[in-house]
Amino acid sequence: MTLILGLETSCDETAAAVVRDGRAVRSNVVASQHELHERYAGVVPEIASRAHLERLMPVVQEALEQAEVGLSTVDAIAVGHRPGLIGSLIVGAAAAKALAWSLGKPLLGVDHVRAHLHAAQLVEPGHEPSLPPEFPALGLVVSGGHTTLYHLPELGQIERLGATIDDAIGEAYDKAGVILDAGYPGGPAVDRLARTGNAEADGLPELPVSMLGRDSLDFSFSGLKTALLYAVRGQPVGRGRDARFEREVGDLPPQRRADLAAAFQRAAVEAVVRKLDRARQQRERAGTPIRSLILGGGVSANSELRRRVTDFAETHRLGLHLPRMDHCVDNAAMIAGYGYELFRAEEYAPLDLPVVATTRT
Ligand code: KG4
Ligand code: ZN
């Protein structure tokens, strides 16, 4: 039995978890900082790092207590060390290094984006484990920082097929939340508002589903975001800071706001599903058809995306690996879970493990 303590501080969640043998979640504690960033309508890096500093050790303590293990019992310390907000990553990495050094246990440096793809493998106490994915698989990470599509030819192998060329889908959702005055964070708020709206209501402007080049597996969401802004506030006069709009979001009838949220959600999710299908067809033409689909990241909690990928997987007879709702957004169980793979491979990190703000993985 291997117990890994995972730490996650890449953005605005301070998290610690204990996971057994890479899958069984013994504890998963997440202290969200939403209340600290809400008034700025986005994550303020400096505030985030200070909050991590204050909260991390109490969160680690809580994770150990809930798992009913002592620090001396854990076999290794895993930490998300890339990509993310640099000041936030430093806090988690420094804590993990100090723990690993003082306990004489291995340190494991985990890529946050890859860890999102591990989240669907996690099993909470009292739940049956799902079957592991069959390969080749497609992997999709949709979060506030990433929209990245992968090909996983076999276990342990991963190739990046495409990524966003501008905004990540979660970032577009968060901006849509501001444009529609739906609440913070925008993703779940727009998802909720969209449920009361009709994407086909009369008189709605068509919102773009960006496909880029004919064979492209990249994504683009900034055009959709701008189209939503104009749909809500009218065509601007002037540019940049001097732009003047015809109206405010508050001038719209509530039903219209909900309809626009539904139209935005439909276009955003449609773009993702079409790219998945494009990748599926490309693998089929290459003679190595994919057998399963693995999702992860905050936006994989989106109700419409979950519905659409469920249909997609059924239509094409693919195994579907969707994380539980609470494993979609940032958490440390996925860090500990993926850390186990590194532990097994004895890929230990040095105590001068660097933190990295952006990666191409
Ligand atoms: O994975 P995550 O916690 O952090 C990153 O690694 O970026 O993802 C956070 C993102 C935010 O943009 C949030 O608005 C979005 O996930 N999100 C959602 C939903 N729940 C969270 N977006 C759309 N619908 C949701 N239900
Ligand atoms: Zn994340």
Coordinates of C-alpha atoms and ligand atoms in Angstrom, one line a residue, residues 8 10-11 112-113 116 141 143-146 297-298 328-331 334, ligand 2:
E8 CA -2.0 21.9 -5.0
S10 CA -1.4 26.6 -8.7
C11 CA -4.2 29.1 -8.8
H112 CA -1.1 20.1 -13.1
V113 CA -2.7 19.6 -16.6
H116 CA -6.5 16.8 -14.5
V141 CA -8.4 19.2 -20.4
S143 CA -10.1 24.6 -17.4
G144 CA -9.6 28.2 -16.5
G145 CA -6.1 28.1 -17.9
H146 CA -6.2 25.3 -20.5
G297 CA -10.5 20.3 -15.6
G298 CA -13.1 22.8 -14.1
C328 CA -13.2 18.5 -12.0
V329 CA -12.0 21.7 -10.4
D330 CA -8.6 22.0 -8.9
N331 CA -7.9 19.6 -6.1
M334 CA -5.5 14.4 -8.7
Ligands
ZN2 ZN -6.7 23.1 -13.0

